[in-house]
Amino acid sequence: MSTSVSTAASAAVGRDAPLTLTEPSNQTLGLRDALGLWGNLGISLLLPVAAAFVVLPGSPFGPTLLAVVVGAVIGSVLLGLGAAAGAREGAPAMVLMRGLLGRRMSYLPTAFNLIQCVGWATFEIVIIAEAASRVLNAPAWPFLLGAGGLATLMALRPLRTVRVLARYAVWLALAGVVYLFVRVLAQPLPEFTSAGAISFWTAVDVVIALPVSWFPLAADYTRHVRSGRSAFTGAAVGYGTATVAFFMLGALALAAYGRGGFDVIDALLAIPLGAAAILILVFVEVDEAFANVYSTAVSAQNISPRLDRRLLALAVGAIATTLAFTIDIVGYEPFLFLIGATFVPLVGVFVVAYYLVPHQTWDVSERAPARPWLLLPWAAGFVAYQLTLPTHFTDTFAGWTQWWTARQADLGIPEANGLSASLVSLAVAALLTVVVCLPQIVRGRRAGRDAEAGRP
């Protein structure tokens, strides 16, 4: 079975996403759809809230803006490379991992992604409900049910949802964002008296984390885009632009209305008619939950290709909504960041293996052979991440943080080293992948030179 298909075969299947992995992908989305989708996914309350961890001492337009732009460019380019691969191969993200690690070994990142997607779907449902209940001064439970139910319904018809987001929702969200920007820019913007980030590169690290967190999901949508170029542009430009805009909105709101604090939601609510604008963003936020529900279903199909994604989406939506009622998502947040840290070095391994190592085809079939040697750079990149910035746990799992902090001390790495854990991890994983794959790279270049010279 191969998920790489021609456009002609795609047209025969239908207008929405295939129900199982045994059916070909419908490559019917264009650049406008891709830009609209990724622009909408970048319109998230998570980004301005995360701006509290990005602001640096001094002018908010100086080092803070530069950190946001640098992080957004790096993260969105990496996201675009994953998105382009999905369009070129016509395969979802975890199926692409078959070409990297082999079919059975691809189950390892798939398992991590299943946990991550369910967790983030739950997290998004909670964020939507909390924000709506604060703005409307109402109980949260109706919004938990509404957000979970709507996200699940959207996941049943994903391509139709993408088109609606691209053509309508993005403009509604844009109106709210423009209004908020006009209001915050009309206020005097004092310098921050305290910093949310300890250094420029730790601020960059926070920004990189947001677009890179979508890398394990990107191809689930861009496998339906007609060309790799449109997929890359849609993801990199759409999400990158939204990342810059929303991080800066959060930073500017803190400067203008934060009253010296770091609660971005309170700062936005202090804006005249800010509550109405936030309600618009809360409504648009549902697409984040939809994306995680849909990607959980598609990721599960890498293990069981014949499962109907609609039944999977219904089950995932029900689980995420139930968890939103029952678990402390704030306490679960460090686990989501830990899983995210496992994917950062995997991005480095994938980009090198897919774009730099010569290969005739990227094997995403059920017969894709195992490539266990690529586990080494992945693992080394994860270790490098934790040695740079250990995932912070408290209470029961505080031992994880303490162990890695002790290893930092053993190696003479300052606990507050000011480095970007994402960039360190990416660099280690990418360089080791080059080393591991060097014989293939050399043979490929030699074969290319021979072909140009006309030698057999």
GROMACS .gro file of C-alpha atoms in nm:
model
  456
    1MET     CA    1   0.000   0.000   0.000
    2SER     CA    2   0.128   0.345  -0.089
    3THR     CA    3  -0.028   0.678   0.002
    4SER     CA    4   0.144   0.861  -0.286
    5VAL     CA    5  -0.115   0.917  -0.557
    6SER     CA    6  -0.176   1.113  -0.872
    7THR     CA    7  -0.419   1.400  -0.899
    8ALA     CA    8  -0.635   1.197  -1.133
    9ALA     CA    9  -0.671   0.917  -0.880
   10SER     CA   10  -0.748   1.171  -0.609
   11ALA     CA   11  -1.040   1.315  -0.803
   12ALA     CA   12  -1.210   0.977  -0.814
   13VAL     CA   13  -1.233   0.941  -0.439
   14GLY     CA   14  -1.442   1.242  -0.344
   15ARG     CA   15  -1.419   1.600  -0.236
   16ASP     CA   16  -1.318   1.555   0.127
   17ALA     CA   17  -1.038   1.370   0.301
   18PRO     CA   18  -1.027   0.991   0.253
   19LEU     CA   19  -1.185   0.786   0.529
   20THR     CA   20  -0.900   0.536   0.560
   21LEU     CA   21  -0.530   0.531   0.487
   22THR     CA   22  -0.584   0.276   0.211
   23GLU     CA   23  -0.755   0.543  -0.002
   24PRO     CA   24  -0.559   0.810  -0.193
   25SER     CA   25  -0.541   1.169  -0.071
   26ASN     CA   26  -0.746   1.440  -0.241
   27GLN     CA   27  -0.497   1.704  -0.353
   28THR     CA   28  -0.759   1.973  -0.415
   29LEU     CA   29  -0.637   2.262  -0.194
   30GLY     CA   30  -0.454   2.558  -0.343
   31LEU     CA   31  -0.230   2.831  -0.209
   32ARG     CA   32  -0.522   3.040  -0.084
   33ASP     CA   33  -0.658   2.746   0.115
   34ALA     CA   34  -0.315   2.671   0.262
   35LEU     CA   35  -0.255   3.034   0.359
   36GLY     CA   36  -0.600   3.058   0.515
   37LEU     CA   37  -0.563   2.736   0.711
   38TRP     CA   38  -0.223   2.818   0.858
   39GLY     CA   39  -0.313   3.180   0.916
   40ASN     CA   40  -0.613   3.063   1.118
   41LEU     CA   41  -0.412   2.808   1.313
   42GLY     CA   42  -0.170   3.088   1.400
   43ILE     CA   43  -0.458   3.302   1.529
   44SER     CA   44  -0.455   3.160   1.879
   45LEU     CA   45  -0.483   3.298   2.230
   46LEU     CA   46  -0.185   3.079   2.321
   47LEU     CA   47   0.052   3.311   2.132
   48PRO     CA   48  -0.026   3.643   2.303
   49VAL     CA   49  -0.039   3.463   2.638
   50ALA     CA   50   0.305   3.314   2.564
   51ALA     CA   51   0.433   3.667   2.494
   52ALA     CA   52   0.466   3.709   2.870
   53PHE     CA   53   0.766   3.472   2.848
   54VAL     CA   54   0.923   3.659   2.555
   55VAL     CA   55   0.938   4.022   2.665
   56LEU     CA   56   1.287   4.153   2.742
   57PRO     CA   57   1.405   4.457   2.938
   58GLY     CA   58   1.406   4.781   2.739
   59SER     CA   59   1.186   4.893   2.455
   60PRO     CA   60   0.919   4.638   2.353
   61PHE     CA   61   0.991   4.729   1.989
   62GLY     CA   62   1.363   4.658   2.020
   63PRO     CA   63   1.502   4.326   2.139
   64THR     CA   64   1.156   4.179   2.199
   65LEU     CA   65   1.044   4.241   1.840
   66LEU     CA   66   1.372   4.105   1.704
   67ALA     CA   67   1.340   3.789   1.915
   68VAL     CA   68   0.985   3.736   1.788
   69VAL     CA   69   1.085   3.781   1.423
   70VAL     CA   70   1.393   3.557   1.448
   71GLY     CA   71   1.199   3.281   1.625
   72ALA     CA   72   0.904   3.306   1.385
   73VAL     CA   73   1.126   3.284   1.075
   74ILE     CA   74   1.319   2.981   1.202
   75GLY     CA   75   1.012   2.798   1.329
   76SER     CA   76   0.789   2.871   1.031
   77VAL     CA   77   1.055   2.769   0.775
   78LEU     CA   78   1.093   2.433   0.952
   79LEU     CA   79   0.714   2.398   0.958
   80GLY     CA   80   0.700   2.480   0.587
   81LEU     CA   81   0.955   2.209   0.506
   82GLY     CA   82   0.739   1.950   0.680
   83ALA     CA   83   0.430   2.083   0.507
   84ALA     CA   84   0.596   2.066   0.162
   85ALA     CA   85   0.699   1.705   0.218
   86GLY     CA   86   0.336   1.614   0.293
   87ALA     CA   87   0.221   1.765  -0.036
   88ARG     CA   88   0.499   1.604  -0.237
   89GLU     CA   89   0.439   1.256  -0.095
   90GLY     CA   90   0.062   1.281  -0.051
   91ALA     CA   91   0.102   1.129   0.294
   92PRO     CA   92   0.009   1.240   0.647
   93ALA     CA   93   0.279   1.331   0.897
   94MET     CA   94   0.320   1.004   1.085
   95VAL     CA   95   0.314   0.807   0.760
   96LEU     CA   96   0.604   1.024   0.641
   97MET     CA   97   0.794   0.888   0.942
   98ARG     CA   98   0.790   0.547   0.768
   99GLY     CA   99   1.033   0.687   0.515
  100LEU     CA  100   1.254   0.811   0.797
  101LEU     CA  101   1.247   0.521   1.045
  102GLY     CA  102   1.061   0.237   0.871
  103ARG     CA  103   0.701   0.127   0.909
  104ARG     CA  104   0.716  -0.039   1.252
  105MET     CA  105   0.966   0.206   1.398
  106SER     CA  106   0.738   0.492   1.290
  107TYR     CA  107   0.502   0.371   1.563
  108LEU     CA  108   0.732   0.533   1.821
  109PRO     CA  109   0.680   0.896   1.709
  110THR     CA  110   0.318   0.805   1.635
  111ALA     CA  111   0.263   0.705   1.998
  112PHE     CA  112   0.416   1.031   2.118
  113ASN     CA  113   0.200   1.225   1.874
  114LEU     CA  114  -0.121   1.053   1.984
  115ILE     CA  115  -0.055   1.154   2.345
  116GLN     CA  116   0.045   1.503   2.239
  117CYS     CA  117  -0.258   1.564   2.016
  118VAL     CA  118  -0.512   1.442   2.272
  119GLY     CA  119  -0.340   1.656   2.536
  120TRP     CA  120  -0.337   1.970   2.323
  121ALA     CA  121  -0.698   1.915   2.211
  122THR     CA  122  -0.794   1.900   2.579
  123PHE     CA  123  -0.581   2.206   2.653
  124GLU     CA  124  -0.746   2.406   2.373
  125ILE     CA  125  -1.096   2.314   2.491
  126VAL     CA  126  -1.006   2.431   2.842
  127ILE     CA  127  -0.855   2.758   2.712
  128ILE     CA  128  -1.166   2.833   2.504
  129ALA     CA  129  -1.398   2.762   2.798
  130GLU     CA  130  -1.190   2.959   3.048
  131ALA     CA  131  -1.160   3.264   2.824
  132ALA     CA  132  -1.530   3.262   2.733
  133SER     CA  133  -1.638   3.219   3.095
  134ARG     CA  134  -1.414   3.507   3.207
  135VAL     CA  135  -1.540   3.741   2.938
  136LEU     CA  136  -1.908   3.654   2.988
  137ASN     CA  137  -1.886   3.590   3.364
  138ALA     CA  138  -2.060   3.257   3.313
  139PRO     CA  139  -1.994   2.893   3.414
  140ALA     CA  140  -1.732   2.716   3.205
  141TRP     CA  141  -1.906   2.382   3.150
  142PRO     CA  142  -2.133   2.486   2.859
  143PHE     CA  143  -1.829   2.618   2.675
  144LEU     CA  144  -1.638   2.296   2.742
  145LEU     CA  145  -1.918   2.097   2.582
  146GLY     CA  146  -1.964   2.343   2.298
  147ALA     CA  147  -1.594   2.367   2.210
  148GLY     CA  148  -1.543   1.990   2.225
  149GLY     CA  149  -1.853   1.918   2.020
  150LEU     CA  150  -1.781   2.179   1.752
  151ALA     CA  151  -1.416   2.072   1.716
  152THR     CA  152  -1.530   1.711   1.670
  153LEU     CA  153  -1.787   1.802   1.406
  154MET     CA  154  -1.524   2.004   1.217
  155ALA     CA  155  -1.292   1.702   1.221
  156LEU     CA  156  -1.555   1.492   1.042
  157ARG     CA  157  -1.532   1.714   0.730
  158PRO     CA  158  -1.176   1.848   0.747
  159LEU     CA  159  -1.133   1.977   0.391
  160ARG     CA  160  -1.464   2.161   0.399
  161THR     CA  161  -1.357   2.306   0.734
  162VAL     CA  162  -1.027   2.421   0.584
  163ARG     CA  163  -1.209   2.603   0.303
  164VAL     CA  164  -1.449   2.775   0.545
  165LEU     CA  165  -1.158   2.884   0.765
  166ALA     CA  166  -0.967   3.017   0.465
  167ARG     CA  167  -1.255   3.212   0.316
  168TYR     CA  168  -1.453   3.340   0.614
  169ALA     CA  169  -1.311   3.282   0.963
  170VAL     CA  170  -0.972   3.437   0.886
  171TRP     CA  171  -1.136   3.771   0.798
  172LEU     CA  172  -1.348   3.770   1.114
  173ALA     CA  173  -1.039   3.707   1.323
  174LEU     CA  174  -0.841   3.969   1.131
  175ALA     CA  175  -1.102   4.234   1.215
  176GLY     CA  176  -1.069   4.161   1.585
  177VAL     CA  177  -0.689   4.160   1.570
  178VAL     CA  178  -0.671   4.490   1.379
  179TYR     CA  179  -0.899   4.654   1.634
  180LEU     CA  180  -0.683   4.533   1.925
  181PHE     CA  181  -0.367   4.655   1.752
  182VAL     CA  182  -0.518   5.000   1.690
  183ARG     CA  183  -0.611   5.031   2.056
  184VAL     CA  184  -0.277   4.920   2.202
  185LEU     CA  185  -0.074   5.132   1.960
  186ALA     CA  186  -0.281   5.436   2.056
  187GLN     CA  187  -0.149   5.411   2.413
  188PRO     CA  188   0.191   5.518   2.547
  189LEU     CA  189   0.416   5.214   2.557
  190PRO     CA  190   0.647   5.226   2.860
  191GLU     CA  191   0.951   5.003   2.876
  192PHE     CA  192   0.916   4.675   3.062
  193THR     CA  193   1.055   4.702   3.412
  194SER     CA  194   1.097   4.325   3.445
  195ALA     CA  195   1.163   4.054   3.192
  196GLY     CA  196   0.969   3.741   3.106
  197ALA     CA  197   1.274   3.588   2.932
  198ILE     CA  198   1.621   3.561   3.083
  199SER     CA  199   1.795   3.626   2.753
  200PHE     CA  200   1.739   3.704   2.387
  201TRP     CA  201   1.784   3.339   2.286
  202THR     CA  202   1.547   3.201   2.549
  203ALA     CA  203   1.287   3.443   2.410
  204VAL     CA  204   1.361   3.315   2.058
  205ASP     CA  205   1.322   2.960   2.192
  206VAL     CA  206   0.966   3.027   2.312
  207VAL     CA  207   0.867   3.166   1.971
  208ILE     CA  208   1.027   2.876   1.778
  209ALA     CA  209   0.837   2.626   1.989
  210LEU     CA  210   0.495   2.734   1.861
  211PRO     CA  211   0.536   2.674   1.483
  212VAL     CA  212   0.760   2.369   1.539
  213SER     CA  213   0.490   2.216   1.761
  214TRP     CA  214   0.277   2.186   1.445
  215PHE     CA  215   0.545   1.995   1.250
  216PRO     CA  216   0.411   1.649   1.356
  217LEU     CA  217   0.068   1.752   1.226
  218ALA     CA  218   0.148   1.965   0.920
  219ALA     CA  219   0.138   1.697   0.651
  220ASP     CA  220  -0.202   1.573   0.775
  221TYR     CA  221  -0.345   1.880   0.597
  222THR     CA  222  -0.090   1.961   0.329
  223ARG     CA  223  -0.113   1.611   0.179
  224HIS     CA  224  -0.428   1.761   0.025
  225VAL     CA  225  -0.244   2.063  -0.123
  226ARG     CA  226  -0.172   2.050  -0.495
  227SER     CA  227   0.198   2.140  -0.483
  228GLY     CA  228   0.488   2.140  -0.241
  229ARG     CA  229   0.553   2.508  -0.314
  230SER     CA  230   0.198   2.608  -0.216
  231ALA     CA  231   0.218   2.392   0.096
  232PHE     CA  232   0.550   2.547   0.201
  233THR     CA  233   0.434   2.903   0.134
  234GLY     CA  234   0.099   2.851   0.305
  235ALA     CA  235   0.253   2.709   0.622
  236ALA     CA  236   0.563   2.929   0.645
  237VAL     CA  237   0.400   3.259   0.549
  238GLY     CA  238   0.056   3.196   0.699
  239TYR     CA  239   0.169   3.070   1.037
  240GLY     CA  240   0.484   3.282   1.046
  241THR     CA  241   0.295   3.606   0.989
  242ALA     CA  242   0.034   3.517   1.251
  243THR     CA  243   0.312   3.425   1.496
  244VAL     CA  244   0.478   3.766   1.466
  245ALA     CA  245   0.145   3.949   1.488
  246PHE     CA  246   0.012   3.765   1.792
  247PHE     CA  247   0.332   3.763   1.995
  248MET     CA  248   0.364   4.136   1.935
  249LEU     CA  249  -0.003   4.190   2.025
  250GLY     CA  250   0.058   4.020   2.358
  251ALA     CA  251   0.375   4.220   2.426
  252LEU     CA  252   0.212   4.551   2.328
  253ALA     CA  253  -0.097   4.477   2.540
  254LEU     CA  254   0.124   4.409   2.841
  255ALA     CA  255   0.311   4.735   2.785
  256ALA     CA  256  -0.003   4.944   2.730
  257TYR     CA  257  -0.254   4.784   2.969
  258GLY     CA  258  -0.061   4.536   3.179
  259ARG     CA  259  -0.014   4.770   3.477
  260GLY     CA  260   0.324   4.611   3.539
  261GLY     CA  261   0.185   4.257   3.548
  262PHE     CA  262   0.211   3.964   3.309
  263ASP     CA  263  -0.155   3.853   3.267
  264VAL     CA  264  -0.216   3.907   2.897
  265ILE     CA  265  -0.587   3.820   2.911
  266ASP     CA  266  -0.645   4.083   3.180
  267ALA     CA  267  -0.450   4.334   2.971
  268LEU     CA  268  -0.663   4.261   2.662
  269LEU     CA  269  -0.984   4.282   2.867
  270ALA     CA  270  -0.876   4.628   2.985
  271ILE     CA  271  -0.895   4.753   2.624
  272PRO     CA  272  -1.225   4.926   2.540
  273LEU     CA  273  -1.445   4.666   2.368
  274GLY     CA  274  -1.159   4.421   2.421
  275ALA     CA  275  -1.405   4.162   2.549
  276ALA     CA  276  -1.586   4.157   2.213
  277ALA     CA  277  -1.258   4.113   2.025
  278ILE     CA  278  -1.152   3.832   2.260
  279LEU     CA  279  -1.484   3.654   2.203
  280ILE     CA  280  -1.411   3.656   1.829
  281LEU     CA  281  -1.068   3.504   1.896
  282VAL     CA  282  -1.221   3.248   2.133
  283PHE     CA  283  -1.458   3.138   1.854
  284VAL     CA  284  -1.173   3.112   1.602
  285GLU     CA  285  -0.967   2.919   1.860
  286VAL     CA  286  -1.189   2.616   1.798
  287ASP     CA  287  -0.987   2.540   1.484
  288GLU     CA  288  -0.688   2.458   1.707
  289ALA     CA  289  -0.890   2.193   1.889
  290PHE     CA  290  -1.027   2.065   1.556
  291ALA     CA  291  -0.674   2.026   1.417
  292ASN     CA  292  -0.562   1.820   1.715
  293VAL     CA  293  -0.872   1.598   1.707
  294TYR     CA  294  -0.832   1.534   1.334
  295SER     CA  295  -0.457   1.470   1.359
  296THR     CA  296  -0.506   1.221   1.642
  297ALA     CA  297  -0.738   1.023   1.416
  298VAL     CA  298  -0.503   1.041   1.116
  299SER     CA  299  -0.200   0.949   1.330
  300ALA     CA  300  -0.383   0.642   1.461
  301GLN     CA  301  -0.436   0.531   1.101
  302ASN     CA  302  -0.059   0.491   1.063
  303ILE     CA  303  -0.095   0.192   1.296
  304SER     CA  304  -0.437   0.070   1.171
  305PRO     CA  305  -0.476   0.198   0.813
  306ARG     CA  306  -0.831   0.064   0.764
  307LEU     CA  307  -0.988   0.242   1.062
  308ASP     CA  308  -1.248   0.502   0.961
  309ARG     CA  309  -1.118   0.848   1.057
  310ARG     CA  310  -1.474   0.965   1.137
  311LEU     CA  311  -1.518   0.703   1.409
  312LEU     CA  312  -1.169   0.783   1.539
  313ALA     CA  313  -1.247   1.157   1.545
  314LEU     CA  314  -1.571   1.098   1.738
  315ALA     CA  315  -1.385   0.888   1.993
  316VAL     CA  316  -1.099   1.139   2.027
  317GLY     CA  317  -1.339   1.432   2.061
  318ALA     CA  318  -1.531   1.253   2.334
  319ILE     CA  319  -1.210   1.166   2.519
  320ALA     CA  320  -1.068   1.520   2.496
  321THR     CA  321  -1.395   1.677   2.612
  322THR     CA  322  -1.420   1.434   2.903
  323LEU     CA  323  -1.059   1.503   3.005
  324ALA     CA  324  -1.130   1.878   2.992
  325PHE     CA  325  -1.388   1.822   3.268
  326THR     CA  326  -1.181   1.585   3.481
  327ILE     CA  327  -0.806   1.657   3.477
  328ASP     CA  328  -0.588   1.943   3.591
  329ILE     CA  329  -0.458   2.051   3.252
  330VAL     CA  330  -0.214   2.297   3.412
  331GLY     CA  331  -0.050   2.009   3.596
  332TYR     CA  332  -0.041   1.808   3.272
  333GLU     CA  333   0.120   2.093   3.078
  334PRO     CA  334   0.484   1.994   3.155
  335PHE     CA  335   0.420   1.652   2.997
  336LEU     CA  336   0.301   1.823   2.680
  337PHE     CA  337   0.619   2.032   2.674
  338LEU     CA  338   0.828   1.718   2.733
  339ILE     CA  339   0.665   1.543   2.437
  340GLY     CA  340   0.717   1.859   2.234
  341ALA     CA  341   1.085   1.845   2.324
  342THR     CA  342   1.102   1.496   2.172
  343PHE     CA  343   0.978   1.627   1.837
  344VAL     CA  344   1.219   1.922   1.811
  345PRO     CA  345   1.524   1.702   1.735
  346LEU     CA  346   1.310   1.475   1.516
  347VAL     CA  347   1.247   1.780   1.296
  348GLY     CA  348   1.624   1.818   1.251
  349VAL     CA  349   1.666   1.451   1.163
  350PHE     CA  350   1.376   1.456   0.916
  351VAL     CA  351   1.480   1.774   0.735
  352VAL     CA  352   1.835   1.643   0.676
  353ALA     CA  353   1.723   1.293   0.577
  354TYR     CA  354   1.446   1.413   0.344
  355TYR     CA  355   1.607   1.715   0.179
  356LEU     CA  356   1.982   1.645   0.190
  357VAL     CA  357   2.022   1.268   0.166
  358PRO     CA  358   1.975   1.146  -0.195
  359HIS     CA  359   1.689   0.899  -0.239
  360GLN     CA  360   1.494   0.776  -0.538
  361THR     CA  361   1.166   0.754  -0.348
  362TRP     CA  362   1.056   0.826   0.008
  363ASP     CA  363   0.911   0.487   0.105
  364VAL     CA  364   0.584   0.535   0.296
  365SER     CA  365   0.449   0.189   0.215
  366GLU     CA  366   0.378  -0.092   0.459
  367ARG     CA  367   0.708  -0.247   0.346
  368ALA     CA  368   0.923   0.054   0.442
  369PRO     CA  369   1.245  -0.091   0.590
  370ALA     CA  370   1.366  -0.004   0.939
  371ARG     CA  371   1.644   0.257   0.974
  372PRO     CA  372   1.741   0.222   1.341
  373TRP     CA  373   2.063   0.424   1.301
  374LEU     CA  374   1.853   0.741   1.276
  375LEU     CA  375   1.736   0.688   1.634
  376LEU     CA  376   2.084   0.797   1.748
  377PRO     CA  377   2.069   1.163   1.633
  378TRP     CA  378   1.709   1.186   1.752
  379ALA     CA  379   1.805   1.066   2.101
  380ALA     CA  380   2.117   1.286   2.110
  381GLY     CA  381   1.910   1.590   2.018
  382PHE     CA  382   1.664   1.516   2.298
  383VAL     CA  383   1.948   1.486   2.550
  384ALA     CA  384   2.093   1.815   2.425
  385TYR     CA  385   1.754   1.982   2.473
  386GLN     CA  386   1.723   1.864   2.834
  387LEU     CA  387   2.083   1.959   2.917
  388THR     CA  388   2.014   2.309   2.784
  389LEU     CA  389   1.670   2.355   2.943
  390PRO     CA  390   1.531   2.066   3.151
  391THR     CA  391   1.154   2.027   3.133
  392HIS     CA  392   1.022   2.178   3.454
  393PHE     CA  393   0.816   1.944   3.672
  394THR     CA  394   0.698   1.997   4.027
  395ASP     CA  395   0.573   1.763   4.299
  396THR     CA  396   0.556   1.398   4.186
  397PHE     CA  397   0.785   1.424   3.883
  398ALA     CA  398   1.020   1.688   4.019
  399GLY     CA  399   1.291   1.420   4.014
  400TRP     CA  400   1.309   1.450   3.633
  401THR     CA  401   1.402   1.817   3.654
  402GLN     CA  402   1.642   1.759   3.943
  403TRP     CA  403   1.824   1.478   3.759
  404TRP     CA  404   1.884   1.685   3.446
  405THR     CA  405   1.982   1.989   3.653
  406ALA     CA  406   2.240   1.772   3.827
  407ARG     CA  407   2.375   1.659   3.489
  408GLN     CA  408   2.405   2.025   3.388
  409ALA     CA  409   2.616   2.084   3.699
  410ASP     CA  410   2.830   1.777   3.624
  411LEU     CA  411   2.908   1.915   3.276
  412GLY     CA  412   2.958   2.273   3.393
  413ILE     CA  413   2.649   2.400   3.207
  414PRO     CA  414   2.496   2.698   3.392
  415GLU     CA  415   2.134   2.637   3.484
  416ALA     CA  416   2.044   2.983   3.349
  417ASN     CA  417   2.266   2.952   3.040
  418GLY     CA  418   2.055   3.177   2.817
  419LEU     CA  419   2.071   2.941   2.518
  420SER     CA  420   1.787   2.833   2.293
  421ALA     CA  421   1.716   2.469   2.375
  422SER     CA  422   1.535   2.428   2.042
  423LEU     CA  423   1.829   2.554   1.834
  424VAL     CA  424   2.082   2.349   2.031
  425SER     CA  425   1.869   2.036   1.994
  426LEU     CA  426   1.807   2.097   1.623
  427ALA     CA  427   2.176   2.157   1.556
  428VAL     CA  428   2.290   1.844   1.740
  429ALA     CA  429   2.029   1.623   1.571
  430ALA     CA  430   2.091   1.766   1.223
  431LEU     CA  431   2.471   1.745   1.241
  432LEU     CA  432   2.464   1.388   1.373
  433THR     CA  433   2.221   1.292   1.096
  434VAL     CA  434   2.468   1.429   0.841
  435VAL     CA  435   2.744   1.220   1.002
  436VAL     CA  436   2.532   0.904   1.012
  437CYS     CA  437   2.414   0.950   0.653
  438LEU     CA  438   2.748   1.077   0.515
  439PRO     CA  439   2.819   0.763   0.305
  440GLN     CA  440   2.480   0.801   0.131
  441ILE     CA  441   2.539   1.172   0.073
  442VAL     CA  442   2.884   1.107  -0.078
  443ARG     CA  443   2.755   0.825  -0.302
  444GLY     CA  444   2.464   1.040  -0.416
  445ARG     CA  445   2.686   1.334  -0.509
  446ARG     CA  446   2.929   1.105  -0.690
  447ALA     CA  447   2.642   0.948  -0.885
  448GLY     CA  448   2.516   1.295  -0.974
  449ARG     CA  449   2.856   1.403  -1.106
  450ASP     CA  450   2.885   1.081  -1.308
  451ALA     CA  451   2.540   1.137  -1.458
  452GLU     CA  452   2.631   1.493  -1.560
  453ALA     CA  453   2.952   1.366  -1.719
  454GLY     CA  454   2.763   1.093  -1.906
  455ARG     CA  455   2.949   0.811  -1.733
  456PRO     CA  456   2.760   0.486  -1.666
   0.00000   0.00000   0.00000
